[in-house]
mmCIF file of C-alpha atoms in Angstrom:
data_model
loop_
_atom_site.group_PDB
_atom_site.id
_atom_site.type_symbol
_atom_site.label_atom_id
_atom_site.label_comp_id
_atom_site.label_asym_id
_atom_site.label_seq_id
_atom_site.Cartn_x
_atom_site.Cartn_y
_atom_site.Cartn_z
ATOM 1 C CA UNK A 1 82.234 115.171 90.056
ATOM 2 C CA UNK A 2 80.845 112.111 89.419
ATOM 3 C CA UNK A 3 82.836 108.946 89.494
ATOM 4 C CA UNK A 4 81.456 105.975 88.028
ATOM 5 C CA UNK A 5 82.700 102.851 89.336
ATOM 6 C CA UNK A 6 83.008 99.591 87.561
ATOM 7 C CA UNK A 7 81.759 96.317 89.651
ATOM 8 C CA UNK A 8 82.529 92.525 88.412
ATOM 9 C CA UNK A 9 80.997 89.415 89.870
ATOM 10 C CA UNK A 10 84.117 89.195 92.093
ATOM 11 C CA UNK A 11 85.378 93.146 92.385
ATOM 12 C CA UNK A 12 85.326 93.413 96.624
ATOM 13 C CA UNK A 13 86.570 97.248 96.647
ATOM 14 C CA UNK A 14 84.194 99.423 94.908
ATOM 15 C CA UNK A 15 82.283 100.413 98.345
ATOM 16 C CA UNK A 16 85.893 101.147 99.651
ATOM 17 C CA UNK A 17 86.459 103.364 96.527
ATOM 18 C CA UNK A 18 82.824 104.719 96.788
ATOM 19 C CA UNK A 19 83.437 105.911 100.578
ATOM 20 C CA UNK A 20 86.969 107.170 99.361
ATOM 21 C CA UNK A 21 85.076 109.390 96.985
ATOM 22 C CA UNK A 22 82.032 110.753 98.573
ATOM 23 C CA UNK A 23 84.723 111.559 101.357
ATOM 24 C CA UNK A 24 86.330 113.916 98.767
ATOM 25 C CA UNK A 25 82.942 115.606 97.838
ATOM 26 C CA UNK A 26 82.402 113.677 95.052
ATOM 27 C CA UNK A 27 78.714 111.676 93.360
ATOM 28 C CA UNK A 28 79.373 107.904 92.704
ATOM 29 C CA UNK A 29 77.745 105.825 90.455
ATOM 30 C CA UNK A 30 78.085 101.896 90.612
ATOM 31 C CA UNK A 31 78.500 100.117 87.041
ATOM 32 C CA UNK A 32 77.195 96.859 86.221
ATOM 33 C CA UNK A 33 79.950 94.352 84.141
ATOM 34 C CA UNK A 34 76.654 94.092 81.777
ATOM 35 C CA UNK A 35 75.787 97.349 81.098
ATOM 36 C CA UNK A 36 77.064 98.654 77.553
ATOM 37 C CA UNK A 37 77.277 102.088 78.127
ATOM 38 C CA UNK A 38 79.084 105.097 80.525
ATOM 39 C CA UNK A 39 76.241 107.948 81.908
ATOM 40 C CA UNK A 40 77.281 111.087 79.993
ATOM 41 C CA UNK A 41 77.170 112.818 83.723
ATOM 42 C CA UNK A 42 80.251 110.314 84.828
ATOM 43 C CA UNK A 43 83.444 112.367 84.962
ATOM 44 C CA UNK A 44 85.939 109.324 86.142
ATOM 45 C CA UNK A 45 85.516 105.856 86.057
ATOM 46 C CA UNK A 46 87.216 103.812 88.137
ATOM 47 C CA UNK A 47 88.025 99.865 87.997
ATOM 48 C CA UNK A 48 88.060 98.663 91.413
ATOM 49 C CA UNK A 49 90.585 96.070 92.910
ATOM 50 C CA UNK A 50 89.123 92.548 94.219
ATOM 51 C CA UNK A 51 88.910 89.424 92.067
ATOM 52 C CA UNK A 52 87.114 89.771 89.099
ATOM 53 C CA UNK A 53 85.453 86.177 88.071
ATOM 54 C CA UNK A 54 87.572 84.678 90.377
ATOM 55 C CA UNK A 55 90.652 85.853 89.118
ATOM 56 C CA UNK A 56 90.503 82.540 86.399
ATOM 57 C CA UNK A 57 92.667 82.355 83.554
ATOM 58 C CA UNK A 58 95.047 85.201 84.129
ATOM 59 C CA UNK A 59 93.678 87.858 86.254
ATOM 60 C CA UNK A 60 91.545 90.675 84.903
ATOM 61 C CA UNK A 61 91.100 88.201 81.650
ATOM 62 C CA UNK A 62 87.811 87.608 81.978
ATOM 63 C CA UNK A 63 86.612 91.196 83.204
ATOM 64 C CA UNK A 64 88.239 92.401 79.992
ATOM 65 C CA UNK A 65 86.138 90.937 78.149
ATOM 66 C CA UNK A 66 83.118 91.936 79.646
ATOM 67 C CA UNK A 67 79.900 94.218 77.450
ATOM 68 C CA UNK A 68 80.967 97.200 79.818
ATOM 69 C CA UNK A 69 84.684 97.485 78.744
ATOM 70 C CA UNK A 70 84.333 98.132 75.034
ATOM 71 C CA UNK A 71 82.484 101.391 76.807
ATOM 72 C CA UNK A 72 85.216 101.741 78.874
ATOM 73 C CA UNK A 73 87.759 101.482 76.382
ATOM 74 C CA UNK A 74 85.953 104.222 73.718
ATOM 75 C CA UNK A 75 85.800 106.360 76.936
ATOM 76 C CA UNK A 76 89.322 106.264 77.622
ATOM 77 C CA UNK A 77 90.108 106.885 73.743
ATOM 78 C CA UNK A 78 87.377 109.508 74.094
ATOM 79 C CA UNK A 79 90.417 110.930 76.229
ATOM 80 C CA UNK A 80 88.314 111.229 79.607
ATOM 81 C CA UNK A 81 90.067 109.854 82.390
ATOM 82 C CA UNK A 82 90.244 106.085 83.863
ATOM 83 C CA UNK A 83 92.224 104.665 86.634
ATOM 84 C CA UNK A 84 92.313 100.903 87.114
ATOM 85 C CA UNK A 85 93.449 99.823 91.600
ATOM 86 C CA UNK A 86 94.998 96.622 91.674
ATOM 87 C CA UNK A 87 92.883 93.957 89.658
ATOM 88 C CA UNK A 88 91.676 97.365 87.991
ATOM 89 C CA UNK A 89 95.384 97.814 86.813
ATOM 90 C CA UNK A 90 95.120 93.927 85.744
ATOM 91 C CA UNK A 91 92.051 95.025 83.481
ATOM 92 C CA UNK A 92 93.896 97.688 82.024
ATOM 93 C CA UNK A 93 96.833 95.710 81.097
ATOM 94 C CA UNK A 94 94.470 92.773 79.812
ATOM 95 C CA UNK A 95 92.363 95.423 77.179
ATOM 96 C CA UNK A 96 95.598 96.961 76.261
ATOM 97 C CA UNK A 97 94.958 100.314 77.611
ATOM 98 C CA UNK A 98 97.763 100.180 79.349
ATOM 99 C CA UNK A 99 101.520 98.462 78.262
ATOM 100 C CA UNK A 100 102.455 95.069 80.277
ATOM 101 C CA UNK A 101 101.006 92.917 81.749
ATOM 102 C CA UNK A 102 100.889 91.963 85.477
ATOM 103 C CA UNK A 103 102.287 88.035 86.322
ATOM 104 C CA UNK A 104 102.300 85.949 89.647
ATOM 105 C CA UNK A 105 104.156 87.737 92.764
ATOM 106 C CA UNK A 106 107.911 86.941 92.726
ATOM 107 C CA UNK A 107 107.823 84.591 96.092
ATOM 108 C CA UNK A 108 104.725 83.020 94.840
ATOM 109 C CA UNK A 109 102.724 84.510 97.785
ATOM 110 C CA UNK A 110 99.494 86.526 98.529
ATOM 111 C CA UNK A 111 101.054 89.839 100.084
ATOM 112 C CA UNK A 112 98.947 91.864 102.296
ATOM 113 C CA UNK A 113 100.834 94.843 103.969
ATOM 114 C CA UNK A 114 101.440 98.821 103.399
ATOM 115 C CA UNK A 115 104.233 99.809 101.943
ATOM 116 C CA UNK A 116 106.051 102.917 100.750
ATOM 117 C CA UNK A 117 106.491 104.323 97.441
ATOM 118 C CA UNK A 118 108.162 106.528 95.404
ATOM 119 C CA UNK A 119 107.107 109.548 92.968
ATOM 120 C CA UNK A 120 108.069 109.032 89.838
ATOM 121 C CA UNK A 121 105.832 111.931 87.991
ATOM 122 C CA UNK A 122 103.880 114.643 88.589
ATOM 123 C CA UNK A 123 103.279 115.530 84.844
ATOM 124 C CA UNK A 124 99.713 114.041 85.253
ATOM 125 C CA UNK A 125 96.829 115.001 87.000
ATOM 126 C CA UNK A 126 96.948 111.418 89.053
ATOM 127 C CA UNK A 127 99.945 112.596 91.171
ATOM 128 C CA UNK A 128 100.193 116.491 90.505
ATOM 129 C CA UNK A 129 99.523 117.075 93.671
ATOM 130 C CA UNK A 130 102.566 115.375 94.589
ATOM 131 C CA UNK A 131 106.481 115.991 94.383
ATOM 132 C CA UNK A 132 108.906 113.781 92.169
ATOM 133 C CA UNK A 133 110.396 111.729 94.655
ATOM 134 C CA UNK A 134 107.991 112.078 97.570
ATOM 135 C CA UNK A 135 107.859 108.898 99.284
ATOM 136 C CA UNK A 136 104.322 107.894 100.518
ATOM 137 C CA UNK A 137 102.415 104.927 102.271
ATOM 138 C CA UNK A 138 99.593 103.143 100.634
ATOM 139 C CA UNK A 139 98.348 99.288 101.300
ATOM 140 C CA UNK A 140 99.019 96.607 98.794
ATOM 141 C CA UNK A 141 96.882 93.443 98.905
ATOM 142 C CA UNK A 142 97.511 91.552 95.662
ATOM 143 C CA UNK A 143 98.963 87.474 94.489
ATOM 144 C CA UNK A 144 99.202 88.702 90.670
ATOM 145 C CA UNK A 145 100.870 92.532 91.162
ATOM 146 C CA UNK A 146 104.201 91.177 89.372
ATOM 147 C CA UNK A 147 104.448 94.083 86.756
ATOM 148 C CA UNK A 148 106.443 92.998 83.950
ATOM 149 C CA UNK A 149 107.024 95.103 79.898
ATOM 150 C CA UNK A 150 110.372 93.776 77.657
ATOM 151 C CA UNK A 151 112.912 95.775 77.694
ATOM 152 C CA UNK A 152 112.134 97.528 74.278
ATOM 153 C CA UNK A 153 108.718 98.434 76.430
ATOM 154 C CA UNK A 154 110.279 99.899 79.267
ATOM 155 C CA UNK A 155 112.256 102.237 77.840
ATOM 156 C CA UNK A 156 109.287 103.575 75.616
ATOM 157 C CA UNK A 157 108.045 103.723 79.221
ATOM 158 C CA UNK A 158 110.176 106.502 80.223
ATOM 159 C CA UNK A 159 110.791 108.024 77.182
ATOM 160 C CA UNK A 160 107.354 109.000 77.200
ATOM 161 C CA UNK A 161 107.127 109.827 80.932
ATOM 162 C CA UNK A 162 104.929 107.243 82.121
ATOM 163 C CA UNK A 163 106.141 105.310 85.226
ATOM 164 C CA UNK A 164 103.974 107.240 87.788
ATOM 165 C CA UNK A 165 105.323 104.942 91.388
ATOM 166 C CA UNK A 166 108.233 102.636 92.093
ATOM 167 C CA UNK A 167 107.790 99.961 95.191
ATOM 168 C CA UNK A 168 110.782 101.691 98.043
ATOM 169 C CA UNK A 169 110.978 101.898 101.504
ATOM 170 C CA UNK A 170 110.577 104.580 104.356
ATOM 171 C CA UNK A 171 113.491 106.734 102.816
ATOM 172 C CA UNK A 172 112.783 106.255 98.737
ATOM 173 C CA UNK A 173 115.484 102.852 98.714
ATOM 174 C CA UNK A 174 114.408 100.507 96.504
ATOM 175 C CA UNK A 175 112.420 97.619 98.278
ATOM 176 C CA UNK A 176 110.456 95.275 95.762
ATOM 177 C CA UNK A 177 107.975 93.448 97.260
ATOM 178 C CA UNK A 178 106.631 91.523 94.400
ATOM 179 C CA UNK A 179 109.934 91.165 91.756
ATOM 180 C CA UNK A 180 108.039 94.033 89.033
ATOM 181 C CA UNK A 181 110.461 94.923 86.862
ATOM 182 C CA UNK A 182 112.471 98.600 87.893
ATOM 183 C CA UNK A 183 110.450 98.359 91.085
ATOM 184 C CA UNK A 184 107.817 99.760 89.212
ATOM 185 C CA UNK A 185 103.961 99.880 91.327
ATOM 186 C CA UNK A 186 101.931 101.881 88.822
ATOM 187 C CA UNK A 187 101.896 103.832 85.120
ATOM 188 C CA UNK A 188 99.748 105.594 82.722
ATOM 189 C CA UNK A 189 99.110 105.819 79.412
ATOM 190 C CA UNK A 190 101.069 107.727 76.711
ATOM 191 C CA UNK A 191 98.112 110.820 77.134
ATOM 192 C CA UNK A 192 98.378 110.870 80.515
ATOM 193 C CA UNK A 193 94.349 109.917 80.881
ATOM 194 C CA UNK A 194 94.607 106.441 82.021
ATOM 195 C CA UNK A 195 96.426 105.183 85.188
ATOM 196 C CA UNK A 196 96.904 101.872 87.123
ATOM 197 C CA UNK A 197 98.554 101.228 89.815
ATOM 198 C CA UNK A 198 98.453 98.069 91.806
ATOM 199 C CA UNK A 199 98.550 99.663 95.443
ATOM 200 C CA UNK A 200 95.231 100.919 97.045
ATOM 201 C CA UNK A 201 94.925 104.369 97.655
ATOM 202 C CA UNK A 202 91.249 104.098 98.531
ATOM 203 C CA UNK A 203 92.347 102.272 101.255
ATOM 204 C CA UNK A 204 94.478 104.968 103.046
ATOM 205 C CA UNK A 205 92.016 107.729 103.436
ATOM 206 C CA UNK A 206 92.787 108.358 107.453
ATOM 207 C CA UNK A 207 95.310 108.268 109.704
ATOM 208 C CA UNK A 208 93.523 105.891 111.996
ATOM 209 C CA UNK A 209 93.554 103.242 109.468
ATOM 210 C CA UNK A 210 97.454 104.170 108.951
ATOM 211 C CA UNK A 211 97.544 106.451 106.589
ATOM 212 C CA UNK A 212 96.130 109.139 104.526
ATOM 213 C CA UNK A 213 98.314 109.324 101.568
ATOM 214 C CA UNK A 214 95.734 107.961 99.266
ATOM 215 C CA UNK A 215 93.805 111.493 99.647
ATOM 216 C CA UNK A 216 96.079 113.522 97.495
ATOM 217 C CA UNK A 217 96.176 110.893 94.846
ATOM 218 C CA UNK A 218 92.445 110.896 94.539
ATOM 219 C CA UNK A 219 92.018 114.614 94.630
ATOM 220 C CA UNK A 220 94.657 114.659 91.509
ATOM 221 C CA UNK A 221 91.749 113.299 89.485
ATOM 222 C CA UNK A 222 89.007 115.330 90.704
#
């Protein structure tokens, strides 16, 4: 499998992401933001975390207008898989490949720590290796991770089984670090080929670093 990893000025997790997928046996290619085409052999696109364009305006807003995103949008609309991690999730909402928006954390502080998540749905490739209700431990690192969507949009997410992950404690009880609506940590599109989450599975690949729960997440996309 070959994974394309999108890189903007300010991206800082592209090499972590590259390491994670290569550890799982994939080949990778960094895709610079000025490129206008996705190579034919790319089977998964990942928009990595970081602070694209310095997070000026809204996080992900400038990146959503980069030349490569037109190609990413066409790639996704053709039914191919796209994963957005942290800033990548923000970019996907700004391009309207995913619904909702990511705004400033409720308490206005940058958060960086391991945090537990509960699997809300496994009827998708990303979480297909988990059981519904499984609890995983994945790092978070964000200032604008507060997921927002209106009541009608929230109902639609649940009706279409698009909610992937909830923030929780080690026992699976709700523990919301940033104020996200319904403690949502990750979602997908209706077609279940575009995925976004604020936590960083690429930073949870080895037990010596605190968790290897990210392995099963990324393996689901391969």
